[in-house]
mmCIF file of C-alpha atoms in Angstrom:
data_model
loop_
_atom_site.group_PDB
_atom_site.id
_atom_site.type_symbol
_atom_site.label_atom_id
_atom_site.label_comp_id
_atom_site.label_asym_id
_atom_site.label_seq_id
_atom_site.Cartn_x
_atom_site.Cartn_y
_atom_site.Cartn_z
ATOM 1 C CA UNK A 111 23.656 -10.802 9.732
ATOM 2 C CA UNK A 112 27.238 -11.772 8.639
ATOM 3 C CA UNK A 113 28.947 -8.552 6.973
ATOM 4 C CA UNK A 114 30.057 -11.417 4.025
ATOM 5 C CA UNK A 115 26.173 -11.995 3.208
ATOM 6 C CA UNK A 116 26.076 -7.661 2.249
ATOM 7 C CA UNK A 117 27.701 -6.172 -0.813
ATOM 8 C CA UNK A 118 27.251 -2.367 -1.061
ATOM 9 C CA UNK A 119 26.540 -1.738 -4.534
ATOM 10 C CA UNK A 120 26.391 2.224 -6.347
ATOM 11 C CA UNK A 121 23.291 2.088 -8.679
ATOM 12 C CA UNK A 122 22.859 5.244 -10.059
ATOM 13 C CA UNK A 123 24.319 7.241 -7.919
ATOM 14 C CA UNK A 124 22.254 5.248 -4.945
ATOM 15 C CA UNK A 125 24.319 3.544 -2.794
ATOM 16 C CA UNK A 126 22.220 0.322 -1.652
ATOM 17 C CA UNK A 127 23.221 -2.453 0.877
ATOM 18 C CA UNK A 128 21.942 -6.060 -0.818
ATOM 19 C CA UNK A 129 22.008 -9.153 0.975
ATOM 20 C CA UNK A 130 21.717 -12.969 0.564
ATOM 21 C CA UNK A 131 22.796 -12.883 -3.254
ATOM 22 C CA UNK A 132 23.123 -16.758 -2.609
ATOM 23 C CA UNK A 133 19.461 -17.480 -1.529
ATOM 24 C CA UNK A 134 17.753 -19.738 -3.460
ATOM 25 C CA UNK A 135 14.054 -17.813 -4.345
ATOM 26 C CA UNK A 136 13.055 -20.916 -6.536
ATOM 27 C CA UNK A 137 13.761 -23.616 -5.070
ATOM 28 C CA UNK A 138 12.893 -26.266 -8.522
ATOM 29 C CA UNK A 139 15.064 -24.264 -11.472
ATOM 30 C CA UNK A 140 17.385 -23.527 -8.582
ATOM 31 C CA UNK A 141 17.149 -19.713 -9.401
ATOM 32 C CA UNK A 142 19.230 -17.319 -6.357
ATOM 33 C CA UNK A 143 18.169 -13.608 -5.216
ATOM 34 C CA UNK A 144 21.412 -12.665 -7.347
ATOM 35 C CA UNK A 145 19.467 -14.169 -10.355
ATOM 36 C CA UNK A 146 16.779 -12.061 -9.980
ATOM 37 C CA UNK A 147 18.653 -9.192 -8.799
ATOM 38 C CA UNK A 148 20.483 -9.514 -12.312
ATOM 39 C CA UNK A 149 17.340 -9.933 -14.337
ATOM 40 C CA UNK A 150 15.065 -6.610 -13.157
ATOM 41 C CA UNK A 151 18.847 -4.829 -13.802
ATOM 42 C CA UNK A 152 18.837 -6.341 -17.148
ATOM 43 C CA UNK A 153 15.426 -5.795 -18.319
ATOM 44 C CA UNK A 154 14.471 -2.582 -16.513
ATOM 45 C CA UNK A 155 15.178 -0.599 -19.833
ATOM 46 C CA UNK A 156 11.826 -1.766 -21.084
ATOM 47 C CA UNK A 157 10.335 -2.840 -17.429
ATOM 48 C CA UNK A 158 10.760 1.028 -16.003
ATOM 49 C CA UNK A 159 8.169 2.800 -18.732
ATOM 50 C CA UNK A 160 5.208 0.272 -17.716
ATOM 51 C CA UNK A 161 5.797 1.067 -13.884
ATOM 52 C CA UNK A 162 6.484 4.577 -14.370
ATOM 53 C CA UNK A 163 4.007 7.089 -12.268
ATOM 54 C CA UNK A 164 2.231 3.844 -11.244
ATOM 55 C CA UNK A 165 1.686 3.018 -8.225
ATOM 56 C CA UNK A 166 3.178 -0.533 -7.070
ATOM 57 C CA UNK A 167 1.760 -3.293 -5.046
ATOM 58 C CA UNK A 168 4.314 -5.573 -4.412
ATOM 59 C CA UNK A 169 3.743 -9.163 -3.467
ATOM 60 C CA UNK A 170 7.413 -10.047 -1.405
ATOM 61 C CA UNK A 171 8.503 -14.133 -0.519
ATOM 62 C CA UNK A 172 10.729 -13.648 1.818
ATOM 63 C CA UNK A 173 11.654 -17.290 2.357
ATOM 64 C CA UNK A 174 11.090 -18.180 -1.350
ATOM 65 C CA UNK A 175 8.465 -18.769 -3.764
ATOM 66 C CA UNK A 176 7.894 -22.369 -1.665
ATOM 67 C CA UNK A 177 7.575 -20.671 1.173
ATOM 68 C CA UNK A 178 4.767 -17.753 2.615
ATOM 69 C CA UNK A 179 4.071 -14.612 0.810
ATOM 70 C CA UNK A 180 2.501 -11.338 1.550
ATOM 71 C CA UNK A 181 1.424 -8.152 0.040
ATOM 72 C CA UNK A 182 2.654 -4.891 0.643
ATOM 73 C CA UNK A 183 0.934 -1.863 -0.745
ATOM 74 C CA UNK A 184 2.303 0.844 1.882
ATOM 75 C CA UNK A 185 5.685 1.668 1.433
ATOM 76 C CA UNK A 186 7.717 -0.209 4.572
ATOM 77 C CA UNK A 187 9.780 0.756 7.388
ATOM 78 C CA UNK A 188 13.371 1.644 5.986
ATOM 79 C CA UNK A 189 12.376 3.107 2.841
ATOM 80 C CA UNK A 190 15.061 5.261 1.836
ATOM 81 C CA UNK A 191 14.533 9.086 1.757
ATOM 82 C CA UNK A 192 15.014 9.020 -1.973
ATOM 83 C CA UNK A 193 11.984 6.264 -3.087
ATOM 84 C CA UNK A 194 9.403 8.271 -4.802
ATOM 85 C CA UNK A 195 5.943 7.910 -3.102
ATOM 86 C CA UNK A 196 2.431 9.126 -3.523
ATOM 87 C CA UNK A 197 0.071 8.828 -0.743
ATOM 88 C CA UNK A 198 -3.066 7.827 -2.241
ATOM 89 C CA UNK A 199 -7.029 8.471 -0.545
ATOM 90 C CA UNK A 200 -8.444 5.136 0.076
ATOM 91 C CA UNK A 201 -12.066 6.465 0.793
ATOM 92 C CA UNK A 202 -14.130 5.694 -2.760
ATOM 93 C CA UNK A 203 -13.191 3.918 -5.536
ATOM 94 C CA UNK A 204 -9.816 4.651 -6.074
ATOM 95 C CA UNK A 205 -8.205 2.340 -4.192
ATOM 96 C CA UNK A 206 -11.209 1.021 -1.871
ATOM 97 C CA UNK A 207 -13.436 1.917 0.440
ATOM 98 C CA UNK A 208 -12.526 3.058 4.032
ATOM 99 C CA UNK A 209 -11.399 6.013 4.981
ATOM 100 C CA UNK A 210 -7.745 6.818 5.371
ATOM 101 C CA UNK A 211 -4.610 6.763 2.819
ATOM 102 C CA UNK A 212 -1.851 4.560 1.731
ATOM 103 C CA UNK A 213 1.669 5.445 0.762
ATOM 104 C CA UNK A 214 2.944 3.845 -2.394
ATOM 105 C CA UNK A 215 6.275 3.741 -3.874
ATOM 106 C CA UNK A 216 6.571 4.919 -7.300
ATOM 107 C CA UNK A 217 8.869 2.681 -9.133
ATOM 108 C CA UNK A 218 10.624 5.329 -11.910
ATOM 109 C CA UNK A 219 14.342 4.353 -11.885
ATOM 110 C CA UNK A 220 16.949 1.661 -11.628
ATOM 111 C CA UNK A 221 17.999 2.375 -8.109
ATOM 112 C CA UNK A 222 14.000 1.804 -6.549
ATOM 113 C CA UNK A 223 13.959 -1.435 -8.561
ATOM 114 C CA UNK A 224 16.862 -2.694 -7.211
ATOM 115 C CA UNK A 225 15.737 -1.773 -3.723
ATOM 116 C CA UNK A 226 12.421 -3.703 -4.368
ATOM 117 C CA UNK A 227 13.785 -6.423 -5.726
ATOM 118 C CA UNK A 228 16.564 -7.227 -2.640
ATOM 119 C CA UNK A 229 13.268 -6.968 -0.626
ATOM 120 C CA UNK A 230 12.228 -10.310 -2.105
ATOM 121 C CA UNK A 231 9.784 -8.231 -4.115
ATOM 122 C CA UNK A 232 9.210 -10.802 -6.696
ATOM 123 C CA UNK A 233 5.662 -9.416 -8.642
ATOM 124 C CA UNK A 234 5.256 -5.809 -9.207
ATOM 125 C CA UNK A 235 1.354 -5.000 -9.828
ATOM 126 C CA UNK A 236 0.419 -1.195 -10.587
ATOM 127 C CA UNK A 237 -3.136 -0.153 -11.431
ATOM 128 C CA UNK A 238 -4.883 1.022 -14.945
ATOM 129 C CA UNK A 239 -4.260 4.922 -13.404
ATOM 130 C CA UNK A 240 -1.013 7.113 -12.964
ATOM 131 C CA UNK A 241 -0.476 9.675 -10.837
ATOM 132 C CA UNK A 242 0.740 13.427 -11.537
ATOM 133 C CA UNK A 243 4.392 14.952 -10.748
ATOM 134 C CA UNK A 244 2.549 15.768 -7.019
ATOM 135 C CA UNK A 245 1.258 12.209 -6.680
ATOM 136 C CA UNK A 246 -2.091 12.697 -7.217
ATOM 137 C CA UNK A 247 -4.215 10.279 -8.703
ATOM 138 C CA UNK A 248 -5.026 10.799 -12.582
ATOM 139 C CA UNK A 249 -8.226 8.802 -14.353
ATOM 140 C CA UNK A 250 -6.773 5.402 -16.549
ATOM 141 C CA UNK A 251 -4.795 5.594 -19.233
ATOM 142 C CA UNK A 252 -5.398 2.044 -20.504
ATOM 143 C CA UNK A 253 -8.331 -0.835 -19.707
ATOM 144 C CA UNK A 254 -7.184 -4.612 -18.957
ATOM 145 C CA UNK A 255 -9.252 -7.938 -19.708
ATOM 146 C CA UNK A 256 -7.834 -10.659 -17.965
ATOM 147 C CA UNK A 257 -7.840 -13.742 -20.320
ATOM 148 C CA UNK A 258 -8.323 -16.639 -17.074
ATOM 149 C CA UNK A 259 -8.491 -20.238 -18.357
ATOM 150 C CA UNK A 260 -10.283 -22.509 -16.565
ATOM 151 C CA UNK A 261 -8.963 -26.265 -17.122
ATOM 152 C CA UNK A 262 -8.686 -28.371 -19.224
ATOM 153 C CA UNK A 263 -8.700 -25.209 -21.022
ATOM 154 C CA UNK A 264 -5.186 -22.948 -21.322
ATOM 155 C CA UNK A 265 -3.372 -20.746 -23.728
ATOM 156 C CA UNK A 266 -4.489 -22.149 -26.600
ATOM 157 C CA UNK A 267 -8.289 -21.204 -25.504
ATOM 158 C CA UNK A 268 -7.115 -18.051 -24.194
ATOM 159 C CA UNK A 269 -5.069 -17.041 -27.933
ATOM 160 C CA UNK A 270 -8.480 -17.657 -29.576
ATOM 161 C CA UNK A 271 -10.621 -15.849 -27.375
ATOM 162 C CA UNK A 272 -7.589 -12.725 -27.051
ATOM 163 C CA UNK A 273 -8.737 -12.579 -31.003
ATOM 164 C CA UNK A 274 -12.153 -11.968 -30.225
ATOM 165 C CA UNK A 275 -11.660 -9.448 -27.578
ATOM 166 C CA UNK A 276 -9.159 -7.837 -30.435
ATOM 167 C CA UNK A 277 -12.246 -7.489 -32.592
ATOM 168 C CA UNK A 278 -14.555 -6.164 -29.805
ATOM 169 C CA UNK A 279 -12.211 -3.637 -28.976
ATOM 170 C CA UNK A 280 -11.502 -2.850 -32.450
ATOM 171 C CA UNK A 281 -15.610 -2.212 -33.054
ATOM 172 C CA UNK A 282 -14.895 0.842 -30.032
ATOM 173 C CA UNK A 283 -12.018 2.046 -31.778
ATOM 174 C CA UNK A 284 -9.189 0.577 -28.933
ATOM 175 C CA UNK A 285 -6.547 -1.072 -30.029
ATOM 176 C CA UNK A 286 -4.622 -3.819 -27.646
ATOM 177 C CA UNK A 287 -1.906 -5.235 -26.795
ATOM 178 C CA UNK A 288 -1.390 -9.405 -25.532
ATOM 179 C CA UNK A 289 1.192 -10.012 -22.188
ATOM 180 C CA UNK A 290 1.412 -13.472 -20.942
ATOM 181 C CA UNK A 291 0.248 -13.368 -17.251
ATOM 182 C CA UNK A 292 3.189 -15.562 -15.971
ATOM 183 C CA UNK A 293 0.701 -17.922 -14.455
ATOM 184 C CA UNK A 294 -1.956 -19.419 -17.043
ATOM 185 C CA UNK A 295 -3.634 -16.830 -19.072
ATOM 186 C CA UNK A 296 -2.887 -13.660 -20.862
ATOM 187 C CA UNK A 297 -3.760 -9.836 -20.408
ATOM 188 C CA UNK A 298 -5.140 -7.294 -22.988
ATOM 189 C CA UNK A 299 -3.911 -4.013 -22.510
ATOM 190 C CA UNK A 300 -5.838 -1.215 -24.530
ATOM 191 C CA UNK A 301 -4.784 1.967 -24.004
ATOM 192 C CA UNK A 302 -6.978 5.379 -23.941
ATOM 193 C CA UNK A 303 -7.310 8.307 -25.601
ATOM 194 C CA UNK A 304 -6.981 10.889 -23.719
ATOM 195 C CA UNK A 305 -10.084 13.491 -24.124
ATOM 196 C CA UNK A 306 -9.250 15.502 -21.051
ATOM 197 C CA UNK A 307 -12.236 16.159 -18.756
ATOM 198 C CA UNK A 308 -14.437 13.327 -21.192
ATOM 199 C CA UNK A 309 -11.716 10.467 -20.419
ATOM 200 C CA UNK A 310 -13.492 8.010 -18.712
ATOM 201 C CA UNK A 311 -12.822 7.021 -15.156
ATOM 202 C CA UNK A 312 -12.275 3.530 -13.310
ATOM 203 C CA UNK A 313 -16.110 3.080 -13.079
ATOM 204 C CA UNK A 314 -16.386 3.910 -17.238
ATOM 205 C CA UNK A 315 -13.644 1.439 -18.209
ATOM 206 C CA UNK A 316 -14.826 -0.780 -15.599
ATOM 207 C CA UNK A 317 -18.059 -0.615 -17.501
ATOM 208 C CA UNK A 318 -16.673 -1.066 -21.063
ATOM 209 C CA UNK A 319 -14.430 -3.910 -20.388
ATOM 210 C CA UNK A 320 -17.544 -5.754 -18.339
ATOM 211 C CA UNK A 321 -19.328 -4.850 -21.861
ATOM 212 C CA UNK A 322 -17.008 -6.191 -23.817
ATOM 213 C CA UNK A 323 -16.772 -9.373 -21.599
ATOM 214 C CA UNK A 324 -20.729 -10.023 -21.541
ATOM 215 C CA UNK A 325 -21.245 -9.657 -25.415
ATOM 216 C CA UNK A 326 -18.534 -12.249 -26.275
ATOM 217 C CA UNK A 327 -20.014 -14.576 -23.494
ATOM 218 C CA UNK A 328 -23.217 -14.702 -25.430
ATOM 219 C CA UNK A 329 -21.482 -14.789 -28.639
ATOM 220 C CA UNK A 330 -19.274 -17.890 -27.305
ATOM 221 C CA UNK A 331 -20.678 -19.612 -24.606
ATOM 222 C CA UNK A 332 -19.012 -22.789 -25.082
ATOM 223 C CA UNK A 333 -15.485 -20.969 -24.815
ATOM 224 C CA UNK A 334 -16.402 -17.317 -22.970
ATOM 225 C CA UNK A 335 -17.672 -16.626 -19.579
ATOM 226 C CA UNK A 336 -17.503 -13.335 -17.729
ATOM 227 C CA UNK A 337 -18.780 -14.945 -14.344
ATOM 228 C CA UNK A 338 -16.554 -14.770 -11.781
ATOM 229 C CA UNK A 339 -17.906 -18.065 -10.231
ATOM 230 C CA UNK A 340 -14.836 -20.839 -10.427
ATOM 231 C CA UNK A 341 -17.765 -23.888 -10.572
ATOM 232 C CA UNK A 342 -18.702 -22.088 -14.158
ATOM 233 C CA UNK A 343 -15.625 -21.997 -15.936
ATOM 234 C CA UNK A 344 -14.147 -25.582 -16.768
ATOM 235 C CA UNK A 345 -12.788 -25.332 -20.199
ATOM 236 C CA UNK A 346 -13.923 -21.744 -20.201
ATOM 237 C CA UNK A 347 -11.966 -18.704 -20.278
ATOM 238 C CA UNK A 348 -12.940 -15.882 -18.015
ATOM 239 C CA UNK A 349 -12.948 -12.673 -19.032
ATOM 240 C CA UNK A 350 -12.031 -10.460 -16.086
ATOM 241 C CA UNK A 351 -13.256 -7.147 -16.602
ATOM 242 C CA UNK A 352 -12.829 -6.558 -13.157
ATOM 243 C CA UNK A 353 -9.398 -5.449 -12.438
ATOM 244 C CA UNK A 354 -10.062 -1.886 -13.954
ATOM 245 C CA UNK A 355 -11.549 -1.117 -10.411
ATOM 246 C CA UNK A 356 -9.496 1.790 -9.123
ATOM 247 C CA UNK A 357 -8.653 -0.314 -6.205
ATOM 248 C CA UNK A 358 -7.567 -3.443 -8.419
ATOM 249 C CA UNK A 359 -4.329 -4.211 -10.023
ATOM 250 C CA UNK A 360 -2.611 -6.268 -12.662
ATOM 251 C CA UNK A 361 0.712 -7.699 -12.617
ATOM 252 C CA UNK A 362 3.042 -5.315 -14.500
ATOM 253 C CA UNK A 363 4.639 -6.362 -18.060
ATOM 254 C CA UNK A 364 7.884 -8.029 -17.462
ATOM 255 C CA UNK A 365 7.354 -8.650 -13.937
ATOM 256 C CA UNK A 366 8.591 -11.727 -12.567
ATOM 257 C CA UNK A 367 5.942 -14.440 -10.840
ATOM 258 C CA UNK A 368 5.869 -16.111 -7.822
ATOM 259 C CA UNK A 369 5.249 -19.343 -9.099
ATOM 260 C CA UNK A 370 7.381 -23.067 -9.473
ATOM 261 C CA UNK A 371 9.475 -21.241 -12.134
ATOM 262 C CA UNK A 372 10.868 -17.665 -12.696
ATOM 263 C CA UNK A 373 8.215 -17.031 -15.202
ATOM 264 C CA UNK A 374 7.395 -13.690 -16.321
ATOM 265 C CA UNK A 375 4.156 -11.175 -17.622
ATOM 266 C CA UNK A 376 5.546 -11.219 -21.390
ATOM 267 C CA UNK A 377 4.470 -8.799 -24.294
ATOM 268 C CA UNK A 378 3.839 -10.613 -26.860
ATOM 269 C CA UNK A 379 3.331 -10.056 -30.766
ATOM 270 C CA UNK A 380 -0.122 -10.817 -32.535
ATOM 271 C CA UNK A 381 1.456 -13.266 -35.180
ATOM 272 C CA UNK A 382 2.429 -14.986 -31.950
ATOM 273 C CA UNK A 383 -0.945 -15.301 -30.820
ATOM 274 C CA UNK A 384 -2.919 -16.014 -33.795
ATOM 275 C CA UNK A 385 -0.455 -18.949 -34.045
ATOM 276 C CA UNK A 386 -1.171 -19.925 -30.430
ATOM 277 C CA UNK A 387 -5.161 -20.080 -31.418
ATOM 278 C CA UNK A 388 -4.338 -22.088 -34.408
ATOM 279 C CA UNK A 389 -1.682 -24.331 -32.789
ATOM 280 C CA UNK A 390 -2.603 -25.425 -28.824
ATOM 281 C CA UNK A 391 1.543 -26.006 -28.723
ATOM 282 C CA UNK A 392 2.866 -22.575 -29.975
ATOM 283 C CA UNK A 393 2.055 -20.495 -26.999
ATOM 284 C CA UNK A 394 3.718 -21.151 -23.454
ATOM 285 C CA UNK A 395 4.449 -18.750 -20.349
ATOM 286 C CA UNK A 396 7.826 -17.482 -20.661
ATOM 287 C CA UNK A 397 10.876 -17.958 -18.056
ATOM 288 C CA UNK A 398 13.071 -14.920 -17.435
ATOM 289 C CA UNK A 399 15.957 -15.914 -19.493
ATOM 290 C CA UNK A 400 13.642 -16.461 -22.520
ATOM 291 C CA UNK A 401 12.401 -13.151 -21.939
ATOM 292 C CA UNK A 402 15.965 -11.405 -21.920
ATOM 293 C CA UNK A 403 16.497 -13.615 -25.195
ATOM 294 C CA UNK A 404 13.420 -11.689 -26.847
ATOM 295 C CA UNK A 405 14.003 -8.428 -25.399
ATOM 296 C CA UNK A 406 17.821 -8.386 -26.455
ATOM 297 C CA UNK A 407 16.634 -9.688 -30.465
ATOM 298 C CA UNK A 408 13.527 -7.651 -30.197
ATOM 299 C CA UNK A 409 13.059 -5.113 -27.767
ATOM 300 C CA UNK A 410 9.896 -4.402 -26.332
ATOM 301 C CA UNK A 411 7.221 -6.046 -28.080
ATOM 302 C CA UNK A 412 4.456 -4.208 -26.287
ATOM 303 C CA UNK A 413 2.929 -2.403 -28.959
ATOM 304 C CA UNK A 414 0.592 -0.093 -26.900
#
């Protein structure tokens, strides 16, 4: 590689070689590695606390979102001595079955961001657990419904039905919180009390959230299904109740997506989506600019 294609850069005290600044990662809005370089920078003061103690799967387009894509749960070759890891079990449920381990990197501060991002690490996905100051697993803080339209339904759909699975949650005493996916839907973050040895484990909020998912599809069956089966769900939304597997993750709040555009999981607020569920033109996923535009007027609108 030409030397004029690195720039050494000091980010927090880190001193970290970045290349290709001039590579275009989306090839329709035109959008360069420097461009998303610049926007995890820019929004890590409110990206950072979702990703912190999480462990990150990162799915990395190396060629650009137009081109092939892979993920990476292990943390590569090259990972600098200072990257924060935990090296998780992978027999059980906690991150699959087998037997063995895998070695994340924790994602805590500026400087492994950075590093991630110059990898082409476009979407950062941690799962609904932490782990401890010695990188060992904790039970979930929070449970995630994935709000998944299936056409010709979209955000509209998904707004109305994110106000019923308010109301179920409510009825169990969880609040929630709404995120644009990036892609079509939204997610539903609830977070959990924590009861110390009674907190409930992936299998418990696996359980609630399939609960949660069933009831409404009963309720709603014109607009609700909790079947994972793609030929069911025209028009539908799908409640996925599955991603609070201890081997599953969700794409993290203000994480960039891999799609045509530089869209982005947004928070958003509730008076946003009840107006989405009244309105089918109100809601829209979010480009990154747009979300530095709310995070610099609002902050972080993730209420959980």
């Amino acid at each position: 590689m030409s030397p004029t294609n690195e720039v050494h850069v000091d980010v927090e005290g880190r001193t970290l070689t970045i290349s290709n600044l001039d590579k275009v990662l989306y090839p329709r809005t035109g959008t360069t590695k420097g461009e998303v370089l610049n926007y995890y920078a820019q929004v890590s003061p409110v990206l950072l606390p979702h990703l912190k103690d999480r462990a990150v799967t990162r799915i990395r387009w190396p060629h650009g979102v137009e081109g092939s894509s892979f993920f990476e749960k292990n943390a590569p070759a090259g990972t600098p001595s200072w990257v924060r890891t935990a090296t998780v079990s992978t027999t059980g449920s906690r991150t699959g079955k087998g037997d063995g381990t895998l070695r994340f990197p924790i994602c805590d501060d500026l400087a492994t961001l950075t590093w991630l991002a110059n990898l082409a690490a476009l979407e950062l996905h941690v799962h609904q657990w932490t782990v401890d100051a010695k990188g060992r697993p904790r039970k979930p803080n929070r449970l995630v419904i994935d709000l998944d339209p299936g056409e010709p339904a979209g955000l509209h759909e998904c707004a109305q039905v994110a106000l019923l699975v308010r109301a179920a949650l409510a009825e169990r005493d969880l609040g929630c919180t709404p995120v644009t996916s990036g892609s079509k839907g939204l997610h539903l973050y609830a977070p959990l009390p924590d009861t110390g040895r009674g907190s409930l484990d992936s299998d418990g909020t696996t359980t609630v959230a399939r609960e949660v998912a069933e009831a409404l599809q009963k309720e709603h069956p014109d607009l609700v299904t909790a079947t994972m089966t793609k030929a069911k769900r025209p028009g539908k939304v799908f409640l996925d109740w599955s991603q609070n597997s201890g081997s599953k993750t969700t794409v993290s709040p203000y994480s960039l997506r891999g799609r045509d555009r530089p869209t982005v999981a947004a928070p958003l607020t509730w008076d946003e989506v009840e107006e989405g569920a009244e309105d089918d033109l109100a809601l829209d996923q979010l480009t990154f600019d747009q979300v530095l535009e709310r995070v610099a007027a609002m902050g972080d609108v993730f209420e959980a």
